[in-house]
C-alpha cells in the first residue's frame, strides 16, 4: 500500500439534512391542515362560512351554543380576517375556525373532537420606546 492508493478511492459527498422550518401559527402546525384565509364579506355569517366549508347545520348550532360564553358568533364584523384549518383527508372538513378581532386579539374555535374548545387569545406584543432629539437654532415661525 502506498499513498497513491488513497487517491483512487472516490470520496462520497456529505449530504446534510436541511430541516424544513415548522410553519406554526395560532398554536397549530399549518402544514398539517389545508389553510383557508379570508375576510368576512358583506352578508356572511358564522354559520354560512362553516356550512360552505363542510360543517352541517346541526353541528354549527352545537358549536355556537358551546362557545357563546367565549365568543358571540353573531358579532363577526365585515372586513375582519378569519382562518379555517381544514383536514387534508378526503372529507376536507373544517376543524378549526380562527377569527381575528383586531391586530392583537383573536378567538380560536377548535371543533376537531366531540368537545368544542373555544379560547380568546392575544398575540405577543413588544413595546419599543424610541427617543429622538435635536437642536433648534432659530424660531420655527421664521423658518418658513
Coordinates of N, CA and C in Angstrom, one line a residue:
X1 N 0.8 -1.2 0.0 CA 0.0 0.0 0.0 C 0.9 1.2 0.0
X2 N 0.5 2.1 -0.8 CA 1.2 3.4 -0.8 C 0.2 4.5 -0.7
X3 N 0.8 5.7 -0.7 CA -0.1 6.9 -0.5 C -0.9 7.1 -1.7
X4 N -0.5 6.6 -2.9 CA -1.2 6.9 -4.1 C -2.5 6.1 -4.2
X5 N -2.6 5.0 -3.4 CA -3.8 4.2 -3.4 C -5.0 5.0 -2.8
X6 N -4.7 5.9 -1.9 CA -5.8 6.7 -1.2 C -6.5 7.6 -2.3
X7 N -5.8 8.1 -3.3 CA -6.4 8.9 -4.3 C -7.4 8.2 -5.2
X8 N -7.2 6.9 -5.3 CA -8.0 6.1 -6.3 C -9.4 5.9 -5.7
X9 N -9.6 6.0 -4.4 CA -10.9 5.9 -3.8 C -11.7 7.1 -4.0
X10 N -12.9 7.0 -4.5 CA -13.8 8.1 -4.7 C -14.4 8.6 -3.3
X11 N -14.4 9.8 -3.2 CA -15.0 10.4 -2.0 C -16.5 10.6 -2.2
X12 N -17.3 10.2 -1.3 CA -18.7 10.4 -1.4 C -19.0 11.8 -0.8
X13 N -19.8 12.6 -1.5 CA -20.2 13.9 -0.9 C -21.0 13.7 0.3
X14 N -20.8 14.6 1.3 CA -21.5 14.5 2.5 C -22.9 15.2 2.3
X15 N -23.9 14.5 2.7 CA -25.3 15.0 2.5 C -25.7 15.6 3.8
X16 N -26.1 16.8 3.8 CA -26.6 17.4 5.0 C -28.2 17.5 4.9
X17 N -28.8 17.1 6.0 CA -30.2 17.2 6.0 C -30.6 18.6 6.5
X18 N -31.4 19.2 5.7 CA -31.9 20.5 6.0 C -33.3 20.4 6.5
X19 N -33.5 20.8 7.8 CA -34.8 20.6 8.3 C -35.7 21.8 7.9
X20 N -36.8 21.4 7.4 CA -37.8 22.4 7.0 C -38.3 23.1 8.2
X21 N -38.4 24.5 8.2 CA -38.9 25.1 9.4 C -40.4 24.8 9.6
X22 N -40.8 24.7 10.9 CA -42.1 24.4 11.2 C -43.0 25.7 11.0
X23 N -44.0 25.6 10.2 CA -44.9 26.7 9.9 C -46.0 26.6 10.9
X24 N -45.8 27.4 12.0 CA -46.8 27.3 13.1 C -47.4 28.7 13.4
X25 N -48.7 28.7 13.5 CA -49.4 30.0 13.7 C -50.6 29.7 14.5
X26 N -51.0 30.6 15.4 CA -52.2 30.4 16.3 C -52.1 29.1 17.1
X27 N -50.9 28.6 17.3 CA -50.7 27.4 18.1 C -50.9 26.1 17.3
X28 N -51.0 26.2 16.0 CA -51.2 25.0 15.2 C -50.1 24.9 14.1
X29 N -49.7 23.7 13.8 CA -48.8 23.5 12.7 C -49.6 23.5 11.4
X30 N -49.4 24.6 10.6 CA -50.2 24.8 9.5 C -50.0 23.7 8.4
X31 N -48.8 23.1 8.4 CA -48.6 22.1 7.3 C -49.5 20.8 7.5
X32 N -50.1 20.7 8.7 CA -51.0 19.5 8.9 C -52.4 19.7 8.4
X33 N -52.7 20.9 7.9 CA -54.0 21.3 7.5 C -54.0 22.0 6.1
X34 N -55.2 22.0 5.5 CA -55.4 22.8 4.4 C -55.9 24.2 5.0
X35 N -55.1 25.2 4.7 CA -55.4 26.5 5.3 C -56.2 27.4 4.4
X36 N -57.3 27.9 4.9 CA -58.1 28.9 4.1 C -58.2 30.2 4.9
X37 N -57.6 31.2 4.3 CA -57.6 32.5 4.9 C -58.4 33.5 4.1
X38 N -59.3 34.2 4.7 CA -60.2 35.1 4.0 C -60.7 36.2 5.0
X39 N -61.5 37.1 4.4 CA -62.1 38.1 5.3 C -63.6 38.0 5.2
X40 N -64.3 38.4 6.3 CA -65.7 38.4 6.3 C -66.3 39.3 5.3
X41 N -67.1 38.8 4.4 CA -67.7 39.7 3.4 C -69.1 40.1 3.8
X42 N -69.6 41.1 3.2 CA -71.0 41.6 3.5 C -72.0 40.5 3.2
X43 N -72.8 40.2 4.2 CA -73.8 39.2 4.1 C -73.4 37.8 4.7
X44 N -72.1 37.7 5.0 CA -71.6 36.5 5.6 C -72.0 36.3 7.0
X45 N -72.2 35.1 7.4 CA -72.5 34.8 8.9 C -71.6 33.7 9.3
X46 N -71.4 33.5 10.6 CA -70.6 32.4 11.1 C -71.1 31.1 10.5
X47 N -72.4 30.8 10.6 CA -73.0 29.6 10.1 C -72.8 29.4 8.6
X48 N -72.9 30.4 7.8 CA -72.7 30.3 6.4 C -71.3 30.0 6.1
X49 N -70.3 30.6 6.7 CA -68.9 30.3 6.5 C -68.6 28.8 6.8
X50 N -69.1 28.3 7.9 CA -68.8 26.9 8.3 C -69.5 26.0 7.3
X51 N -70.8 26.3 7.0 CA -71.6 25.4 6.1 C -70.9 25.3 4.7
X52 N -70.3 26.4 4.2 CA -69.6 26.4 2.9 C -68.3 25.6 3.0
X53 N -67.9 25.3 4.2 CA -66.6 24.5 4.4 C -66.9 23.2 5.0
X54 N -68.1 22.6 4.8 CA -68.3 21.2 5.1 C -68.9 20.9 6.5
X55 N -69.4 21.9 7.2 CA -70.0 21.6 8.5 C -71.5 21.7 8.3
X56 N -72.2 20.7 8.9 CA -73.7 20.7 8.7 C -74.3 21.6 9.8
X57 N -75.6 22.0 9.5 CA -76.2 23.0 10.4 C -76.4 22.5 11.8
X58 N -76.6 21.3 12.1 CA -76.7 20.8 13.4 C -75.5 21.0 14.2
X59 N -74.3 20.6 13.6 CA -73.0 20.8 14.2 C -72.7 22.3 14.4
X60 N -73.1 23.1 13.5 CA -72.9 24.6 13.6 C -73.7 25.1 14.8
X61 N -74.9 24.7 15.0 CA -75.7 25.1 16.2 C -75.0 24.6 17.5
X62 N -74.5 23.4 17.5 CA -73.9 22.9 18.6 C -72.6 23.7 19.0
X63 N -71.8 24.0 17.9 CA -70.6 24.8 18.1 C -71.0 26.2 18.7
X64 N -72.0 26.8 18.1 CA -72.5 28.2 18.5 C -72.9 28.2 20.0
X65 N -73.7 27.1 20.4 CA -74.2 27.1 21.7 C -73.0 26.8 22.7
X66 N -72.0 26.0 22.3 CA -71.0 25.7 23.3 C -69.9 26.8 23.5
X67 N -69.9 27.8 22.5 CA -68.8 28.8 22.6 C -69.4 30.2 23.0
X68 N -70.7 30.2 23.2 CA -71.4 31.6 23.4 C -70.8 32.3 24.6
X69 N -70.2 31.7 25.6 CA -69.6 32.4 26.7 C -68.3 33.0 26.4
X70 N -67.6 32.5 25.4 CA -66.3 33.0 24.9 C -66.4 33.9 23.7
X71 N -67.3 33.5 22.8 CA -67.3 34.2 21.5 C -68.8 34.3 21.0
X72 N -69.3 35.5 20.8 CA -70.6 35.7 20.3 C -70.5 35.6 18.7
X73 N -71.0 34.5 18.2 CA -70.8 34.3 16.7 C -71.6 35.3 15.9
X74 N -72.6 36.0 16.5 CA -73.4 37.0 15.8 C -72.6 38.3 15.5
X75 N -71.5 38.4 16.2 CA -70.8 39.7 16.2 C -69.6 39.7 15.3
X76 N -69.6 38.8 14.3 CA -68.4 38.9 13.4 C -68.6 40.1 12.5
X77 N -67.6 40.8 12.2 CA -67.6 42.1 11.5 C -67.1 42.0 10.1
X78 N -67.8 42.6 9.2 CA -67.3 42.7 7.8 C -65.9 43.3 7.7
X79 N -65.1 42.6 6.9 CA -63.7 43.1 6.7 C -62.7 42.5 7.7
X80 N -63.1 41.8 8.7 CA -62.2 41.2 9.6 C -61.7 39.9 9.1
X81 N -60.4 39.6 9.2 CA -59.9 38.3 8.7 C -60.2 37.1 9.6
X82 N -60.4 36.0 8.9 CA -60.5 34.7 9.6 C -59.7 33.6 8.9
X83 N -59.4 32.6 9.6 CA -58.7 31.4 9.0 C -59.4 30.2 9.4
X84 N -59.5 29.3 8.4 CA -60.1 28.0 8.6 C -59.0 26.9 8.4
X85 N -58.9 26.0 9.3 CA -58.0 24.9 9.2 C -58.8 23.7 8.8
X86 N -58.6 23.1 7.6 CA -59.4 22.0 7.2 C -58.6 20.8 7.1
X87 N -59.2 19.6 7.3 CA -58.5 18.3 7.2 C -58.0 18.1 5.8
X88 N -56.8 17.4 5.7 CA -56.2 17.1 4.4 C -56.8 15.8 3.8
X89 N -57.6 15.2 4.5 CA -58.2 13.9 4.0 C -59.3 14.2 3.0
X90 N -60.0 13.1 2.6 CA -61.0 13.3 1.5 C -62.2 14.1 1.9
X91 N -62.5 14.1 3.3 CA -63.6 14.9 3.7 C -63.4 16.4 3.6
X92 N -62.2 16.8 3.7 CA -61.8 18.3 3.6 C -62.7 19.1 4.4
X93 N -63.0 18.7 5.6 CA -63.9 19.4 6.5 C -63.2 20.3 7.5
X94 N -63.8 21.5 7.7 CA -63.2 22.5 8.6 C -63.1 21.9 10.0
X95 N -62.0 22.1 10.7 CA -61.8 21.6 12.0 C -61.5 22.7 13.0
X96 N -61.0 23.8 12.6 CA -60.6 25.0 13.5 C -61.0 26.3 12.8
X97 N -61.7 27.2 13.5 CA -62.0 28.5 13.0 C -61.3 29.5 13.9
X98 N -60.6 30.4 13.2 CA -59.8 31.4 13.9 C -60.3 32.8 13.4
X99 N -60.8 33.6 14.3 CA -61.4 34.9 13.9 C -60.5 36.0 14.6
X100 N -59.9 36.9 13.8 CA -59.1 37.9 14.3 C -59.9 39.2 14.5
X101 N -60.1 39.5 15.8 CA -60.9 40.7 16.2 C -60.2 42.0 15.9
X102 N -58.9 42.0 16.1 CA -58.0 43.1 15.8 C -56.6 42.6 15.6
X103 N -55.6 43.5 15.6 CA -54.2 43.0 15.3 C -53.6 42.2 16.4
X104 N -54.2 42.3 17.6 CA -53.7 41.6 18.8 C -54.6 40.4 19.2
X105 N -55.9 40.7 19.3 CA -56.8 39.7 19.9 C -57.4 38.8 18.8
X106 N -57.5 37.5 19.1 CA -58.2 36.6 18.2 C -58.8 35.5 19.0
X107 N -59.8 34.8 18.4 CA -60.5 33.7 19.0 C -60.3 32.5 18.2
X108 N -60.0 31.4 18.9 CA -59.8 30.1 18.3 C -61.0 29.1 18.7
X109 N -61.7 28.6 17.7 CA -62.7 27.6 18.0 C -62.3 26.3 17.3
X110 N -62.0 25.4 18.2 CA -61.4 24.1 17.8 C -62.6 23.0 17.9
X111 N -63.1 22.5 16.8 CA -64.1 21.5 16.9 C -63.8 20.2 16.2
X112 N -62.5 19.9 16.3 CA -62.0 18.6 15.8 C -62.6 17.4 16.5
X113 N -62.7 17.6 17.8 CA -63.1 16.5 18.7 C -64.6 16.7 19.0
X114 N -65.1 15.8 19.8 CA -66.5 15.8 20.2 C -66.8 17.1 21.1
X115 N -65.8 17.5 21.9 CA -65.9 18.6 22.8 C -65.3 19.8 22.0
X116 N -66.1 20.9 21.9 CA -65.7 22.1 21.2 C -64.9 22.9 22.2
X117 N -63.7 23.4 21.7 CA -62.9 24.2 22.6 C -62.9 25.6 22.0
X118 N -63.1 26.6 22.9 CA -63.0 28.0 22.5 C -62.1 28.7 23.4
X119 N -61.2 29.6 22.8 CA -60.3 30.3 23.6 C -60.1 31.7 23.0
X120 N -60.1 32.7 23.8 CA -59.8 34.1 23.4 C -58.3 34.2 23.7
X121 N -57.5 34.6 22.7 CA -56.0 34.7 22.8 C -55.6 36.0 22.3
X122 N -54.3 36.3 22.7 CA -53.6 37.5 22.3 C -52.3 37.2 21.6
X123 N -51.9 37.9 20.6 CA -50.6 37.8 20.1 C -49.6 38.5 21.0
X124 N -48.4 38.0 21.0 CA -47.4 38.7 21.9 C -47.1 40.1 21.3
X125 N -47.0 41.0 22.2 CA -46.8 42.4 21.8 C -45.5 42.9 22.4
X126 N -44.6 43.5 21.6 CA -43.4 44.1 22.1 C -43.5 45.6 22.0
X127 N -43.3 46.3 23.1 CA -43.4 47.7 23.1 C -41.9 48.3 23.0
X128 N -41.6 49.1 22.0 CA -40.3 49.7 21.9 C -40.4 51.2 22.1
X129 N -39.8 51.7 23.0 CA -39.8 53.1 23.2 C -38.6 53.7 22.5
X130 N -38.8 54.7 21.7 CA -37.7 55.4 21.0 C -37.7 56.9 21.4
X131 N -36.5 57.4 21.3 CA -36.3 58.8 21.7 C -35.6 59.5 20.5
X132 N -36.0 60.7 20.2 CA -35.4 61.5 19.2 C -35.0 62.8 19.8
X133 N -33.9 63.3 19.4 CA -33.5 64.6 20.0 C -32.8 65.5 18.9
X134 N -32.8 66.7 19.1 CA -32.2 67.6 18.1 C -32.0 69.0 18.8
X135 N -31.5 69.9 18.0 CA -31.3 71.3 18.4 C -32.0 72.2 17.5
X136 N -32.8 73.2 18.1 CA -33.5 74.2 17.4 C -32.6 75.4 17.4
X137 N -32.2 75.9 16.2 CA -31.3 77.0 16.2 C -32.0 78.3 15.9
X138 N -33.3 78.3 15.5 CA -34.0 79.5 15.2 C -35.4 79.3 15.6
X139 N -36.2 80.4 15.5 CA -37.6 80.4 15.8 C -38.3 79.6 14.7
X140 N -39.2 78.7 15.0 CA -39.9 77.9 14.0 C -40.7 78.8 13.0
X141 N -41.3 79.9 13.5 CA -42.1 80.7 12.6 C -41.2 81.4 11.6
X142 N -40.0 81.7 11.9 CA -39.1 82.4 10.9 C -38.5 81.5 9.9
X143 N -38.6 80.2 10.0 CA -38.0 79.3 9.1 C -38.8 79.2 7.8
X144 N -40.1 79.6 7.8 CA -40.9 79.5 6.6 C -40.8 80.7 5.7

